[in-house]
Amino acid sequence: DQENYEAKPGTYVSIHRLWEGGEEIRLVLPMEPRTKKWYHQSLAVYRGPLLYCLPIKPLWQVEGELPLGERSAAPSSPWNYALYPSKGLRQAEDGSVEVCAARVPGWTERAGSAAPPPVLPKTQGDLETLRLVPYADAPLRIAQFPQGA
């Protein structure tokens, strides 16, 4: 037999019963992807409490001799996108989040990091679907994006 319990946000559910061996509790937490405004009117993508980011393919550089040398990573894949969440923002089956985006060629690096996101980005090219992953899953990443008009 399957028993279903539903909770309202900010409340608790208590299950009082006699448990038998092998029984399980399946917890379903609906967490639709959403955007949140950040610095410079940029957008960040969340799903539940997790911040999502675009993984950037790193080009690793080493100065000095390992293991004591300094390692740094430069981007070797595109990262400068504006998001269009109204045109597509959904959770994929693998847990990633897919969002529509377009390149912003004028958004470049400053001192080895991304410059502040432009408030009114000038995009170029067709919309693409980006695959965002949880922030901790990418060693080189970007999580703040300008919002496309």
XYZ file of N, CA, C and O in Angstrom:
596
model
N 0.833 -1.195 0.000
C 0.000 0.000 0.000
C 0.867 1.244 0.000
O 1.896 1.301 0.657
N 0.402 2.242 -0.720
C 1.135 3.501 -0.803
C 0.325 4.592 -0.121
O -0.858 4.761 -0.390
N 0.950 5.295 0.795
C 0.312 6.417 1.475
C 0.954 7.698 0.977
O 2.165 7.776 0.839
N 0.155 8.693 0.709
C 0.665 9.976 0.246
C 0.392 11.051 1.293
O -0.706 11.115 1.842
N 1.384 11.855 1.547
C 1.271 12.982 2.462
C 1.697 14.216 1.700
O 2.662 14.190 0.942
N 0.990 15.292 1.912
C 1.349 16.535 1.238
C 1.565 17.615 2.291
O 0.794 17.721 3.242
N 2.621 18.380 2.102
C 2.931 19.454 3.040
C 2.844 20.789 2.333
O 3.111 20.889 1.142
N 2.507 21.803 3.077
C 2.514 23.167 2.560
C 3.868 23.787 2.886
O 4.486 23.426 3.893
N 4.362 24.703 2.052
C 5.649 25.345 2.339
C 5.671 25.938 3.739
O 4.699 26.525 4.198
N 6.786 25.728 4.440
C 6.968 26.267 5.776
C 6.339 25.440 6.877
O 6.274 25.882 8.017
N 5.871 24.235 6.542
C 5.243 23.370 7.548
C 5.985 22.042 7.624
O 6.894 21.780 6.841
N 5.581 21.208 8.566
C 6.159 19.879 8.754
C 5.089 18.825 8.520
O 3.901 19.089 8.668
N 5.530 17.626 8.193
C 4.639 16.484 8.100
C 5.169 15.424 9.059
O 6.356 15.102 9.046
N 4.295 14.919 9.896
C 4.652 13.826 10.810
C 3.967 12.558 10.325
O 2.782 12.576 9.978
N 4.703 11.469 10.302
C 4.145 10.176 9.909
C 4.199 9.285 11.140
O 5.284 8.929 11.608
N 3.049 8.957 11.660
C 2.947 8.105 12.849
C 2.376 6.762 12.406
O 1.222 6.679 12.001
N 3.212 5.728 12.486
C 2.760 4.406 12.082
C 3.752 3.362 12.577
O 4.852 3.686 13.003
N 3.392 2.133 12.475
C 4.274 1.022 12.810
C 5.006 0.626 11.526
O 4.378 0.299 10.517
N 6.337 0.714 11.567
C 7.138 0.446 10.378
C 7.491 -1.032 10.303
O 7.756 -1.675 11.313
N 7.521 -1.560 9.087
C 7.910 -2.940 8.849
C 9.176 -2.939 8.002
O 9.440 -1.988 7.265
N 9.961 -4.007 8.089
C 11.223 -4.090 7.351
C 11.039 -3.878 5.858
O 10.083 -4.358 5.265
N 11.962 -3.124 5.262
C 11.950 -2.908 3.817
C 11.086 -1.757 3.346
O 11.082 -1.435 2.160
N 10.356 -1.128 4.237
C 9.530 0.001 3.820
C 10.414 1.222 3.567
O 11.461 1.388 4.191
N 9.981 2.042 2.667
C 10.762 3.214 2.292
C 9.885 4.455 2.291
O 8.672 4.362 2.118
N 10.544 5.597 2.436
C 9.877 6.888 2.275
C 10.472 7.530 1.028
O 11.695 7.611 0.883
N 9.612 7.948 0.147
C 10.059 8.652 -1.056
C 9.651 10.109 -0.899
O 8.474 10.427 -0.747
N 10.637 10.982 -0.923
C 10.413 12.407 -0.734
C 10.541 13.105 -2.082
O 11.570 13.000 -2.757
N 9.503 13.792 -2.504
C 9.513 14.512 -3.772
C 9.452 16.004 -3.463
O 8.492 16.480 -2.850
N 10.485 16.712 -3.843
C 10.561 18.154 -3.617
C 10.524 18.860 -4.972
O 11.515 18.855 -5.702
N 9.386 19.429 -5.331
C 9.325 20.120 -6.621
C 10.197 21.368 -6.599
O 10.068 22.196 -5.701
N 11.118 21.451 -7.543
C 12.029 22.601 -7.601
C 12.193 23.016 -9.059
O 13.072 22.520 -9.761
N 11.337 23.876 -9.500
C 11.416 24.361 -10.868
C 12.552 25.379 -10.986
O 12.786 26.153 -10.052
N 13.248 25.404 -12.115
C 14.286 26.427 -12.296
C 13.663 27.820 -12.265
O 12.537 28.023 -12.724
N 14.424 28.773 -11.715
C 13.962 30.154 -11.651
C 15.168 31.083 -11.772
O 16.299 30.658 -11.569
N 14.913 32.309 -12.104
C 15.994 33.297 -12.174
C 15.845 34.283 -11.019
O 14.763 34.480 -10.474
N 16.970 34.889 -10.676
C 17.016 35.882 -9.610
C 17.937 37.004 -10.075
O 18.984 36.743 -10.673
N 17.538 38.242 -9.819
C 18.367 39.396 -10.214
C 19.575 39.518 -9.309
O 19.481 39.322 -8.098
N 20.720 39.844 -9.919
C 21.964 40.046 -9.214
C 22.540 41.398 -9.606
O 21.874 42.247 -10.169
N 23.843 41.537 -9.380
C 24.588 42.761 -9.654
C 24.431 43.204 -11.107
O 24.466 42.379 -12.015
N 24.290 44.502 -11.321
C 24.222 45.094 -12.659
C 23.016 44.578 -13.437
O 23.085 44.422 -14.656
N 21.944 44.268 -12.745
C 20.713 43.745 -13.342
C 20.931 42.418 -14.065
O 20.202 42.064 -14.981
N 21.964 41.699 -13.646
C 22.218 40.390 -14.262
C 21.265 39.351 -13.676
O 20.563 39.601 -12.702
N 21.244 38.191 -14.301
C 20.406 37.088 -13.846
C 21.273 35.936 -13.389
O 22.319 35.655 -13.974
N 20.806 35.252 -12.369
C 21.390 33.982 -11.939
C 20.268 32.960 -11.994
O 19.094 33.288 -11.822
N 20.615 31.713 -12.253
C 19.628 30.635 -12.361
C 19.759 29.724 -11.146
O 20.860 29.276 -10.814
N 18.636 29.482 -10.498
C 18.573 28.599 -9.333
C 17.574 27.486 -9.599
O 16.616 27.653 -10.350
N 17.793 26.379 -8.938
C 16.807 25.301 -8.858
C 16.827 24.866 -7.408
O 17.827 24.321 -6.940
N 15.744 25.154 -6.694
C 15.761 24.948 -5.252
C 16.825 25.863 -4.669
O 16.953 27.014 -5.070
N 17.644 25.358 -3.743
C 18.683 26.195 -3.143
C 19.973 26.259 -3.968
O 20.891 26.988 -3.612
N 20.048 25.493 -5.059
C 21.296 25.402 -5.824
C 21.421 26.496 -6.878
O 20.493 26.735 -7.661
N 22.587 27.123 -6.910
C 22.942 28.069 -7.953
C 23.509 27.278 -9.127
O 24.337 26.378 -8.940
N 23.077 27.603 -10.338
C 23.552 26.921 -11.544
C 24.489 27.833 -12.319
O 24.421 29.059 -12.202
N 25.387 27.220 -13.095
C 26.386 27.986 -13.835
C 26.641 27.341 -15.187
O 26.298 26.185 -15.422
N 27.278 28.108 -16.054
C 27.732 27.580 -17.336
C 29.151 27.067 -17.148
O 30.049 27.843 -16.791
N 29.382 25.762 -17.346
C 30.760 25.281 -17.249
C 31.561 25.773 -18.455
O 31.083 25.723 -19.581
N 32.745 26.271 -18.192
C 33.625 26.779 -19.245
C 34.787 25.806 -19.383
O 35.399 25.413 -18.384
N 35.089 25.430 -20.602
C 36.213 24.517 -20.831
C 37.505 25.240 -20.457
O 37.816 26.293 -21.019
N 38.267 24.706 -19.478
C 39.473 25.411 -19.040
C 40.704 25.060 -19.882
O 40.859 23.930 -20.343
N 41.549 26.039 -20.071
C 42.872 25.835 -20.651
C 43.833 26.073 -19.488
O 44.059 27.213 -19.066
N 44.359 24.992 -18.926
C 45.185 25.082 -17.713
C 46.592 25.539 -18.058
O 47.181 25.087 -19.035
N 47.101 26.431 -17.237
C 48.463 26.928 -17.389
C 49.179 26.741 -16.057
O 48.582 26.920 -14.996
N 50.456 26.364 -16.121
C 51.235 26.155 -14.902
C 52.471 27.037 -14.964
O 53.192 27.037 -15.959
N 52.683 27.800 -13.894
C 53.898 28.591 -13.763
C 54.719 27.987 -12.644
O 54.220 27.816 -11.533
N 55.948 27.639 -12.932
C 56.781 26.981 -11.932
C 56.646 25.473 -12.062
O 56.033 24.950 -12.982
N 57.233 24.789 -11.111
C 57.264 23.325 -11.147
C 56.233 22.758 -10.169
O 56.137 23.189 -9.028
N 55.447 21.797 -10.675
C 54.450 21.156 -9.805
C 55.142 20.269 -8.794
O 56.216 19.760 -9.077
N 54.669 20.051 -7.617
C 53.339 20.433 -7.152
C 53.275 21.842 -6.558
O 52.218 22.278 -6.153
N 54.372 22.559 -6.514
C 54.372 23.876 -5.881
C 54.085 25.013 -6.845
O 53.881 26.138 -6.418
N 54.084 24.731 -8.136
C 53.827 25.778 -9.117
C 52.407 26.290 -9.036
O 51.528 25.656 -8.459
N 52.182 27.467 -9.595
C 50.845 28.048 -9.606
C 50.098 27.600 -10.846
O 50.629 27.637 -11.949
N 48.869 27.161 -10.633
C 48.010 26.768 -11.747
C 46.945 27.834 -11.949
O 46.408 28.370 -10.999
N 46.653 28.117 -13.201
C 45.555 29.026 -13.517
C 44.820 28.468 -14.725
O 45.353 27.647 -15.469
N 43.598 28.913 -14.892
C 42.776 28.428 -16.000
C 42.251 29.618 -16.784
O 41.779 30.593 -16.206
N 42.344 29.521 -18.094
C 41.779 30.522 -18.994
C 40.640 29.859 -19.763
O 40.673 28.642 -19.999
N 39.627 30.616 -20.153
C 38.518 29.999 -20.891
C 38.934 29.601 -22.299
O 39.630 30.343 -22.988
N 38.513 28.406 -22.700
C 38.752 27.967 -24.081
C 37.436 27.603 -24.765
O 37.440 26.937 -25.791
N 36.332 28.030 -24.176
C 35.015 27.872 -24.793
C 34.229 29.160 -24.536
O 34.554 29.915 -23.619
N 33.203 29.418 -25.340
C 32.432 30.656 -25.151
C 31.777 30.720 -23.773
O 31.352 29.699 -23.232
N 31.710 31.905 -23.208
C 31.100 32.106 -21.899
C 30.227 33.355 -21.852
O 29.413 33.512 -20.952
N 30.407 34.263 -22.813
C 29.751 35.569 -22.767
C 28.379 35.520 -23.454
O 28.232 35.875 -24.605
N 27.386 35.091 -22.691
C 26.021 34.942 -23.182
C 25.065 35.833 -22.398
O 25.282 36.102 -21.217
N 23.985 36.237 -23.048
C 22.842 36.865 -22.380
C 21.737 35.818 -22.334
O 21.552 35.057 -23.287
N 21.017 35.769 -21.228
C 19.955 34.778 -21.068
C 18.607 35.342 -21.520
O 18.317 36.516 -21.331
N 17.800 34.444 -22.076
C 16.422 34.727 -22.472
C 15.522 33.691 -21.809
O 14.992 32.798 -22.471
N 15.346 33.761 -20.483
C 14.573 32.717 -19.801
C 13.115 32.646 -20.238
O 12.504 31.581 -20.183
N 12.544 33.759 -20.715
C 11.146 33.724 -21.161
C 10.980 32.900 -22.433
O 9.892 32.450 -22.752
N 12.071 32.676 -23.162
C 12.024 31.866 -24.381
C 12.370 30.407 -24.124
O 12.311 29.582 -25.023
N 12.763 30.077 -22.903
C 13.063 28.688 -22.562
C 13.919 28.577 -21.321
O 15.020 29.105 -21.288
N 13.363 27.944 -20.296
C 14.085 27.664 -19.047
C 13.450 26.402 -18.482
O 12.282 26.419 -18.088
N 14.204 25.293 -18.508
C 13.608 24.035 -18.048
C 14.662 23.123 -17.449
O 15.848 23.215 -17.771
N 14.189 22.241 -16.591
C 15.061 21.231 -16.001
C 15.193 20.072 -16.979
O 14.200 19.588 -17.515
N 16.411 19.628 -17.217
C 16.650 18.472 -18.069
C 16.609 17.205 -17.223
O 16.678 17.256 -15.989
N 16.496 16.064 -17.876
C 16.393 14.792 -17.165
C 17.627 14.477 -16.321
O 17.527 13.809 -15.299
N 18.798 14.963 -16.726
C 20.036 14.662 -15.992
C 20.264 15.604 -14.807
O 21.303 15.546 -14.153
N 19.310 16.503 -14.530
C 19.457 17.429 -13.407
C 20.025 18.776 -13.793
O 20.042 19.692 -12.979
N 20.511 18.901 -15.016
C 20.996 20.202 -15.462
C 19.787 21.085 -15.791
O 18.645 20.637 -15.770
N 20.054 22.346 -16.095
C 19.007 23.288 -16.479
C 19.346 23.804 -17.873
O 20.491 24.174 -18.140
N 18.358 23.807 -18.748
C 18.553 24.329 -20.089
C 17.880 25.690 -20.197
O 16.758 25.880 -19.717
N 18.590 26.642 -20.808
C 18.078 28.005 -20.940
C 18.480 28.561 -22.299
O 19.544 28.241 -22.822
N 17.598 29.379 -22.881
C 17.903 30.025 -24.156
C 18.831 31.211 -23.913
O 18.680 31.941 -22.931
N 19.784 31.385 -24.835
C 20.792 32.434 -24.678
C 21.322 32.851 -26.042
O 21.156 32.135 -27.032
N 21.950 34.011 -26.066
C 22.625 34.495 -27.274
C 23.959 35.107 -26.857
O 24.096 35.642 -25.756
N 24.940 35.025 -27.766
C 26.283 35.544 -27.482
C 26.280 37.065 -27.374
O 25.523 37.753 -28.050
N 27.166 37.573 -26.513
C 27.371 39.012 -26.319
C 28.853 39.279 -26.595
O 29.675 39.284 -25.675
N 29.231 39.479 -27.861
C 30.650 39.634 -28.199
C 31.330 40.805 -27.497
O 32.530 40.752 -27.227
N 30.601 41.857 -27.159
C 31.202 43.019 -26.508
C 31.479 42.833 -25.024
O 32.120 43.672 -24.398
N 31.012 41.743 -24.454
C 31.266 41.447 -23.032
C 32.542 40.623 -22.973
O 32.569 39.475 -23.400
N 33.591 41.207 -22.462
C 34.909 40.572 -22.502
C 35.475 40.398 -21.100
O 34.804 40.687 -20.115
N 36.708 39.962 -21.057
C 37.402 39.786 -19.778
C 38.056 41.088 -19.337
O 38.404 41.930 -20.168
N 38.237 41.199 -18.022
C 38.973 42.318 -17.448
C 39.860 41.743 -16.337
O 39.343 41.142 -15.397
N 41.151 41.892 -16.480
C 42.127 41.418 -15.485
C 41.962 39.932 -15.182
O 42.014 39.500 -14.043
N 41.725 39.135 -16.227
C 41.661 37.684 -16.059
C 40.324 37.149 -15.586
O 40.185 35.945 -15.357
N 39.323 38.008 -15.432
C 37.977 37.578 -15.040
C 36.965 38.237 -15.973
O 37.297 39.168 -16.708
N 35.737 37.776 -15.907
C 34.694 38.401 -16.712
C 34.472 39.828 -16.213
O 34.415 40.070 -15.015
N 34.359 40.764 -17.149
C 34.008 42.139 -16.794
C 32.586 42.134 -16.238
O 31.845 41.161 -16.438
N 32.175 43.184 -15.523
C 30.781 43.218 -15.059
C 29.822 43.013 -16.226
O 30.070 43.503 -17.335
N 28.734 42.284 -16.014
C 27.801 42.030 -17.111
C 27.171 43.329 -17.611
O 26.817 44.189 -16.803
N 27.050 43.490 -18.919
C 26.433 44.713 -19.443
C 24.950 44.775 -19.083
O 24.257 43.764 -19.088
N 24.477 45.972 -18.770
C 23.067 46.149 -18.404
C 22.175 46.007 -19.636
O 21.116 45.398 -19.572
N 22.602 46.565 -20.761
C 21.847 46.454 -22.018
C 22.727 45.737 -23.044
O 23.369 46.376 -23.878
N 22.784 44.395 -22.989
C 23.705 43.672 -23.862
C 23.293 43.717 -25.331
O 22.105 43.702 -25.642
N 24.308 43.809 -26.184
C 24.083 43.721 -27.628
C 24.454 42.302 -28.048
O 25.629 41.942 -28.061
N 23.435 41.520 -28.361
C 23.676 40.114 -28.707
C 23.909 39.979 -30.199
O 23.586 40.868 -30.994
N 24.466 38.826 -30.560
C 24.782 38.538 -31.951
C 24.470 37.072 -32.228
O 24.761 36.211 -31.394
N 23.891 36.792 -33.367
C 23.621 35.418 -33.754
C 22.277 34.915 -33.238
O 21.517 35.637 -32.596
N 22.025 33.662 -33.553
C 20.768 33.015 -33.170
C 20.781 32.626 -31.705
O 21.840 32.505 -31.084
N 19.586 32.383 -31.177
C 19.476 31.859 -29.823
C 20.024 30.436 -29.781
O 19.855 29.671 -30.721
N 20.678 30.124 -28.687
C 21.219 28.778 -28.445
C 20.625 28.262 -27.147
O 20.137 29.036 -26.326
N 20.692 26.958 -26.953
C 20.288 26.381 -25.680
C 21.544 26.056 -24.895
O 22.376 25.270 -25.344
N 21.694 26.690 -23.731
C 22.838 26.418 -22.857
C 22.444 25.374 -21.831
O 21.312 25.327 -21.377
N 23.416 24.553 -21.441
C 23.224 23.559 -20.382
C 23.967 24.054 -19.149
O 25.189 24.134 -19.141
N 23.217 24.426 -18.115
C 23.801 24.906 -16.863
C 23.841 23.764 -15.861
O 22.945 22.913 -15.833
N 24.879 23.741 -15.047
C 25.068 22.680 -14.047
C 25.187 23.311 -12.660
O 25.434 24.509 -12.536
N 25.014 22.525 -11.596
C 25.214 23.085 -10.255
C 26.602 23.726 -10.140
O 27.588 23.217 -10.681
N 26.669 24.841 -9.451
C 27.873 25.664 -9.346
C 29.126 24.868 -8.977
O 30.197 25.079 -9.538
N 29.010 23.940 -8.052
C 30.178 23.187 -7.586
C 30.652 22.142 -8.592
O 31.716 21.566 -8.414
N 29.889 21.894 -9.651
C 30.258 20.865 -10.631
C 31.220 21.346 -11.712
O 31.601 20.570 -12.573
N 31.573 22.617 -11.717
C 32.421 23.150 -12.782
C 33.610 23.896 -12.182
O 33.427 24.840 -11.425
N 34.841 23.494 -12.510
C 36.007 24.186 -11.960
C 36.172 25.610 -12.517
O 36.677 26.480 -11.840
N 35.744 25.842 -13.743
C 35.766 27.177 -14.345
C 34.342 27.434 -14.819
O 33.772 26.637 -15.558
N 33.749 28.544 -14.383
C 32.311 28.718 -14.582
C 31.933 30.184 -14.565
O 32.698 31.035 -14.128
N 30.703 30.446 -15.014
C 30.107 31.767 -14.891
C 28.653 31.575 -14.475
O 27.975 30.680 -14.987
N 28.210 32.381 -13.517
C 26.866 32.205 -12.972
C 26.020 33.476 -13.053
O 24.857 33.440 -12.721
N 26.585 34.604 -13.439
C 25.837 35.846 -13.611
C 25.817 36.187 -15.086
O 26.877 36.266 -15.712
N 24.638 36.397 -15.606
C 24.479 36.650 -17.043
C 23.621 37.899 -17.250
O 22.656 38.109 -16.523
N 23.958 38.700 -18.262
C 23.044 39.792 -18.599
C 21.723 39.208 -19.116
O 21.694 38.088 -19.616
N 20.670 39.990 -18.983
C 19.368 39.554 -19.479
C 19.172 40.096 -20.870
O 19.302 41.305 -21.096
N 18.854 39.223 -21.797
C 18.577 39.646 -23.163
C 17.257 40.390 -23.254
O 16.333 40.129 -22.488
N 17.183 41.326 -24.176
C 15.952 42.134 -24.323
C 14.881 41.374 -25.078
O 15.096 40.481 -25.804
